[in-house]
Structures are given as structure tokens and as C-alpha cells.
Amino acid sequence: MGLVEIQMEMQKLERERRDLTGRLSVVNACLKDTQRKLGIALIADAMEKQKWDTVLHYYRVYGFYMDIDTYTTLADAGYTIAEAPLKYDGIKIDGDGGDDGARYVIPQLAKFTFTAIQRTDDEIIFTRSDGRRVRMWHEQDCCEGVYIESIVGDLDALIGKPLTIAEMVSNYSDDNKPHGDERWTFYRLGTDFGNIVTIRWYGESNGYYSTAVTVDLMD
């Protein structure tokens, strides 16, 4: 076989390879879509039957992110974010159950609309449109200091619009502190109107007291 024939044969094989690759890509896409539909159907069936362990199992098997409504349902059933991945406003939140970098949705604030927000150095009170108030605070003890270090964004811009982002990220450090710890807790709140507020709490103690921030319903 001469050089020209070899080149022509190579070109032919390359065209066939590209054609097979294209068809394989289509088949893979169809398979992936079918698997996704199967996973959604299995989760919906398990949700309807209130088989929460099965719901979590399928979320893990299919690698789906969890929507906030499903998360809330599971939270009401006694499960936590550490037990399944969660998708909230397009953000993947991987709660691993630990303190270092664990991320959590804040169900007391997520999807709610505020009518008022009051802030001091050591607490923020959110008044929701349903009349209930949510307090972000820390009960101070001796040998510790926990306070709002900074707020980036305008809290008042969150009033009157439902929250589409409500997440907490906590980072822990005990570097060079054999008898104490430091913690930075970030609360990221936002709306569909592009208003994003990041609240940074700082806590330091001698190691015997919690520096965690509490978010709870007041009434």
C-alpha cells in the first residue's frame, strides 16, 4: 500500500472514529437522562411512602442535590444536613457533620420574607412576615468572647423579599492555642433581586465553652 492509500485509509478511519464517538456520546447522554429519571421516580415513591432512609439512600446512589423542601421534610423527620448533599439556590452544600468547613441551610430563615431586621453588636433579630421572630445570637459565658465581627452588604435590603439563600459556614481553628479555640461563623443571606449579605461572627474561648452561634425562634 502506497503513501497516498495509507493516508486515505487513515482519513477514513478517523471519520469512522468521530462518527462512533458522536453516536456513543448520544447514547451516554440518553443513558444518563434515563438514570436521572429513574432516580427521581424512586425518590418520589420513597417520599410518598415516607421511607426516609430510602430517600437518603437514593440521593447518595444517584448523586443528586437535595432541594430545600425535601431537606425541610427530612429535618422534621429527625434527619440532619450531614446525612445528604443539598442543593440550595444552585449552591452545593456538603455538610460532613464536623466543625471545619461544614455548611448548613438555615431552615428558620430560608424562603421567609422579613418585615424588620434589628441588629446590635451581639445579636440580630429577624421579624418574619408570618409574625414570628428569629434570633441570631450567642449566650455569653465567662472566659470567652463571641460577637459580630463584620457585615458585608445591607441588611435592610433583605426586607420585603423572600430569602433564596440562607446558609451557614463554620470554620474552626486551634492553632497555637493548646487551651482554647477560635471559630469564624459566616451567615450568607440573599434574595433573587441580587441582594447578598454576609454576616461574620467571631468567637474565642479558653476551650471549655462553646463559641457556636445560635439561630432559633423567639416566639
Tab-separated table of C-alpha atoms in Angstrom:
chain	number	residue	atom	x	y	z
A	1	MET	CA	0.000	0.000	0.000
A	2	GLY	CA	1.427	3.327	-1.084
A	3	LEU	CA	1.646	6.544	0.919
A	4	VAL	CA	-1.468	8.052	-0.665
A	5	GLU	CA	-3.526	4.938	0.031
A	6	ILE	CA	-2.320	4.836	3.636
A	7	GLN	CA	-3.280	8.497	4.142
A	8	MET	CA	-6.708	7.886	2.645
A	9	GLU	CA	-7.202	4.859	4.882
A	10	MET	CA	-6.204	6.954	7.924
A	11	GLN	CA	-8.688	9.653	6.961
A	12	LYS	CA	-11.427	7.060	6.540
A	13	LEU	CA	-10.722	5.509	9.929
A	14	GLU	CA	-10.630	8.942	11.558
A	15	ARG	CA	-14.082	9.749	10.108
A	16	GLU	CA	-15.414	6.440	11.372
A	17	ARG	CA	-13.894	7.110	14.807
A	18	ARG	CA	-15.516	10.538	15.009
A	19	ASP	CA	-18.838	9.069	13.930
A	20	LEU	CA	-18.664	6.323	16.567
A	21	THR	CA	-17.596	8.833	19.215
A	22	GLY	CA	-20.559	11.044	18.349
A	23	ARG	CA	-23.010	8.149	18.495
A	24	LEU	CA	-21.507	6.941	21.798
A	25	SER	CA	-21.884	10.436	23.212
A	26	VAL	CA	-25.574	10.447	22.293
A	27	VAL	CA	-26.086	7.005	23.848
A	28	ASN	CA	-24.310	8.088	27.046
A	29	ALA	CA	-26.432	11.222	27.246
A	30	CYS	CA	-29.620	9.183	26.812
A	31	LEU	CA	-28.458	6.687	29.441
A	32	LYS	CA	-27.620	9.472	31.889
A	33	ASP	CA	-31.005	11.114	31.355
A	34	THR	CA	-32.811	7.792	31.863
A	35	GLN	CA	-30.859	7.138	35.053
A	36	ARG	CA	-31.780	10.611	36.297
A	37	LYS	CA	-35.479	9.984	35.583
A	38	LEU	CA	-35.293	6.638	37.377
A	39	GLY	CA	-33.653	8.233	40.408
A	40	ILE	CA	-36.278	10.989	40.547
A	41	ALA	CA	-39.079	8.413	40.304
A	42	LEU	CA	-37.559	6.235	43.040
A	43	ILE	CA	-37.114	9.225	45.358
A	44	ALA	CA	-40.663	10.426	44.715
A	45	ASP	CA	-42.012	6.957	45.505
A	46	ALA	CA	-39.970	6.745	48.720
A	47	MET	CA	-41.073	10.257	49.725
A	48	GLU	CA	-44.714	9.362	49.199
A	49	LYS	CA	-44.297	6.270	51.373
A	50	GLN	CA	-42.312	8.317	53.952
A	51	LYS	CA	-39.381	5.914	53.771
A	52	TRP	CA	-36.776	8.498	54.764
A	53	ASP	CA	-33.786	6.126	54.912
A	54	THR	CA	-34.610	5.034	51.370
A	55	VAL	CA	-34.866	8.649	50.247
A	56	LEU	CA	-31.390	9.377	51.590
A	57	HIS	CA	-30.067	6.160	50.054
A	58	TYR	CA	-31.214	7.160	46.574
A	59	TYR	CA	-29.833	10.680	46.950
A	60	ARG	CA	-26.439	9.154	47.695
A	61	VAL	CA	-26.645	6.486	44.962
A	62	TYR	CA	-27.654	8.925	42.206
A	63	GLY	CA	-25.564	11.828	43.462
A	64	PHE	CA	-28.497	14.234	43.399
A	65	TYR	CA	-28.533	17.535	45.231
A	66	MET	CA	-31.443	17.953	47.620
A	67	ASP	CA	-33.974	20.771	47.289
A	68	ILE	CA	-34.909	22.842	50.310
A	69	ASP	CA	-38.444	21.390	50.582
A	70	THR	CA	-37.127	17.835	50.787
A	71	TYR	CA	-34.481	18.939	53.268
A	72	THR	CA	-37.141	20.553	55.466
A	73	THR	CA	-39.282	17.411	55.344
A	74	LEU	CA	-36.335	15.240	56.372
A	75	ALA	CA	-35.319	17.710	59.087
A	76	ASP	CA	-38.829	17.483	60.514
A	77	ALA	CA	-38.422	13.695	60.482
A	78	GLY	CA	-35.246	13.962	62.561
A	79	TYR	CA	-32.548	13.884	59.880
A	80	THR	CA	-29.761	16.441	59.501
A	81	ILE	CA	-27.937	18.044	56.606
A	82	ALA	CA	-24.870	15.964	57.414
A	83	GLU	CA	-26.702	12.919	56.089
A	84	ALA	CA	-27.199	14.006	52.483
A	85	PRO	CA	-25.933	16.533	49.937
A	86	LEU	CA	-28.136	19.586	49.493
A	87	LYS	CA	-28.692	21.969	46.616
A	88	TYR	CA	-29.949	25.362	47.679
A	89	ASP	CA	-30.234	28.170	45.123
A	90	GLY	CA	-27.730	26.370	42.917
A	91	ILE	CA	-25.143	26.048	45.674
A	92	LYS	CA	-23.894	22.624	46.641
A	93	ILE	CA	-23.669	22.350	50.417
A	94	ASP	CA	-21.680	19.403	51.788
A	95	GLY	CA	-22.348	19.082	55.485
A	96	ASP	CA	-19.905	16.482	56.775
A	97	GLY	CA	-21.048	16.640	60.378
A	98	GLY	CA	-17.825	18.318	61.509
A	99	ASP	CA	-16.894	21.851	62.517
A	100	ASP	CA	-14.253	22.622	59.923
A	101	GLY	CA	-15.943	23.940	56.803
A	102	ALA	CA	-19.280	22.201	57.361
A	103	ARG	CA	-22.105	24.063	55.593
A	104	TYR	CA	-25.751	24.109	56.600
A	105	VAL	CA	-29.006	25.604	55.398
A	106	ILE	CA	-30.816	27.748	57.996
A	107	PRO	CA	-34.430	26.476	57.927
A	108	GLN	CA	-35.649	29.210	60.312
A	109	LEU	CA	-34.751	31.824	57.658
A	110	ALA	CA	-34.800	30.037	54.296
A	111	LYS	CA	-37.665	31.081	51.965
A	112	PHE	CA	-39.123	33.516	54.527
A	113	THR	CA	-39.790	37.218	53.957
A	114	PHE	CA	-38.762	39.733	56.636
A	115	THR	CA	-40.703	42.800	57.737
A	116	ALA	CA	-37.956	44.077	60.035
A	117	ILE	CA	-34.330	43.355	60.992
A	118	GLN	CA	-32.790	44.669	64.213
A	119	ARG	CA	-29.071	44.442	64.926
A	120	THR	CA	-26.814	45.048	67.931
A	121	ASP	CA	-23.176	44.051	68.487
A	122	ASP	CA	-24.096	40.616	69.800
A	123	GLU	CA	-27.397	39.672	68.166
A	124	ILE	CA	-29.624	40.106	65.129
A	125	ILE	CA	-33.401	39.689	65.284
A	126	PHE	CA	-35.289	38.918	62.075
A	127	THR	CA	-39.052	39.516	62.100
A	128	ARG	CA	-40.738	37.281	59.525
A	129	SER	CA	-43.914	38.054	57.606
A	130	ASP	CA	-45.667	35.247	59.492
A	131	GLY	CA	-45.195	37.275	62.683
A	132	ARG	CA	-42.513	35.059	64.204
A	133	ARG	CA	-39.088	36.361	65.171
A	134	VAL	CA	-35.768	34.604	64.640
A	135	ARG	CA	-32.811	35.471	66.850
A	136	MET	CA	-29.176	35.037	65.801
A	137	TRP	CA	-27.144	35.264	68.996
A	138	HIS	CA	-24.751	33.690	71.471
A	139	GLU	CA	-25.246	33.302	75.200
A	140	GLN	CA	-22.053	34.770	76.591
A	141	ASP	CA	-20.199	32.980	79.357
A	142	CYS	CA	-17.020	33.774	81.235
A	143	CYS	CA	-13.616	33.249	79.596
A	144	GLU	CA	-14.996	33.743	76.089
A	145	GLY	CA	-15.930	36.408	73.587
A	146	VAL	CA	-18.397	35.935	70.749
A	147	TYR	CA	-19.543	38.883	68.661
A	148	ILE	CA	-20.426	40.100	65.159
A	149	GLU	CA	-17.102	40.948	63.577
A	150	SER	CA	-18.415	42.340	60.292
A	151	ILE	CA	-21.411	42.563	57.993
A	152	VAL	CA	-20.867	42.867	54.254
A	153	GLY	CA	-23.973	44.097	52.468
A	154	ASP	CA	-27.139	45.890	53.530
A	155	LEU	CA	-29.394	44.013	55.957
A	156	ASP	CA	-32.316	46.320	55.166
A	157	ALA	CA	-32.119	45.240	51.509
A	158	LEU	CA	-33.325	41.800	52.621
A	159	ILE	CA	-36.615	43.201	53.930
A	160	GLY	CA	-39.729	42.556	51.867
A	161	LYS	CA	-38.254	39.854	49.641
A	162	PRO	CA	-38.163	36.071	50.282
A	163	LEU	CA	-34.734	34.629	51.002
A	164	THR	CA	-33.434	32.342	48.293
A	165	ILE	CA	-30.070	31.940	50.023
A	166	ALA	CA	-29.757	31.160	53.725
A	167	GLU	CA	-26.655	29.189	54.640
A	168	MET	CA	-24.075	28.957	57.400
A	169	VAL	CA	-20.411	28.032	57.112
A	170	SER	CA	-18.322	27.451	60.232
A	171	ASN	CA	-14.530	27.302	60.353
A	172	TYR	CA	-12.628	26.167	63.418
A	173	SER	CA	-9.011	26.724	64.437
A	174	ASP	CA	-6.960	25.818	67.492
A	175	ASP	CA	-3.544	26.654	66.019
A	176	ASN	CA	-1.108	27.685	68.746
A	177	LYS	CA	-3.925	27.579	71.269
A	178	PRO	CA	-3.376	24.477	73.431
A	179	HIS	CA	-6.090	25.559	75.880
A	180	GLY	CA	-8.512	27.428	73.643
A	181	ASP	CA	-10.142	27.697	70.270
A	182	GLU	CA	-11.250	30.208	67.658
A	183	ARG	CA	-14.242	29.991	65.380
A	184	TRP	CA	-15.481	32.114	62.491
A	185	THR	CA	-19.078	31.570	61.518
A	186	PHE	CA	-20.358	33.066	58.281
A	187	TYR	CA	-24.055	33.522	57.556
A	188	ARG	CA	-24.816	34.194	53.905
A	189	LEU	CA	-28.309	35.538	53.185
A	190	GLY	CA	-29.662	36.661	49.845
A	191	THR	CA	-32.668	37.237	47.602
A	192	ASP	CA	-33.460	36.750	43.925
A	193	PHE	CA	-33.010	40.501	43.497
A	194	GLY	CA	-29.254	40.168	43.877
A	195	ASN	CA	-29.090	41.373	47.472
A	196	ILE	CA	-26.435	39.327	49.288
A	197	VAL	CA	-25.414	39.864	52.911
A	198	THR	CA	-22.573	38.033	54.659
A	199	ILE	CA	-22.544	38.173	58.465
A	200	ARG	CA	-19.257	37.187	60.059
A	201	TRP	CA	-19.260	36.115	63.698
A	202	TYR	CA	-16.037	35.625	65.632
A	203	GLY	CA	-15.739	33.539	68.783
A	204	GLU	CA	-12.834	32.780	71.085
A	205	SER	CA	-12.805	30.836	74.337
A	206	ASN	CA	-10.438	29.035	76.683
A	207	GLY	CA	-11.592	25.732	75.213
A	208	TYR	CA	-14.164	24.904	77.867
A	209	TYR	CA	-17.025	26.948	76.416
A	210	SER	CA	-18.833	26.756	73.107
A	211	THR	CA	-18.321	29.632	70.691
A	212	ALA	CA	-21.099	28.472	68.380
A	213	VAL	CA	-23.776	30.943	67.290
A	214	THR	CA	-27.440	30.063	67.840
A	215	VAL	CA	-30.306	30.725	65.423
A	216	ASP	CA	-33.663	29.995	66.980
A	217	LEU	CA	-37.306	31.089	67.062
A	218	MET	CA	-38.127	33.536	69.845
A	219	ASP	CA	-41.900	33.140	69.775
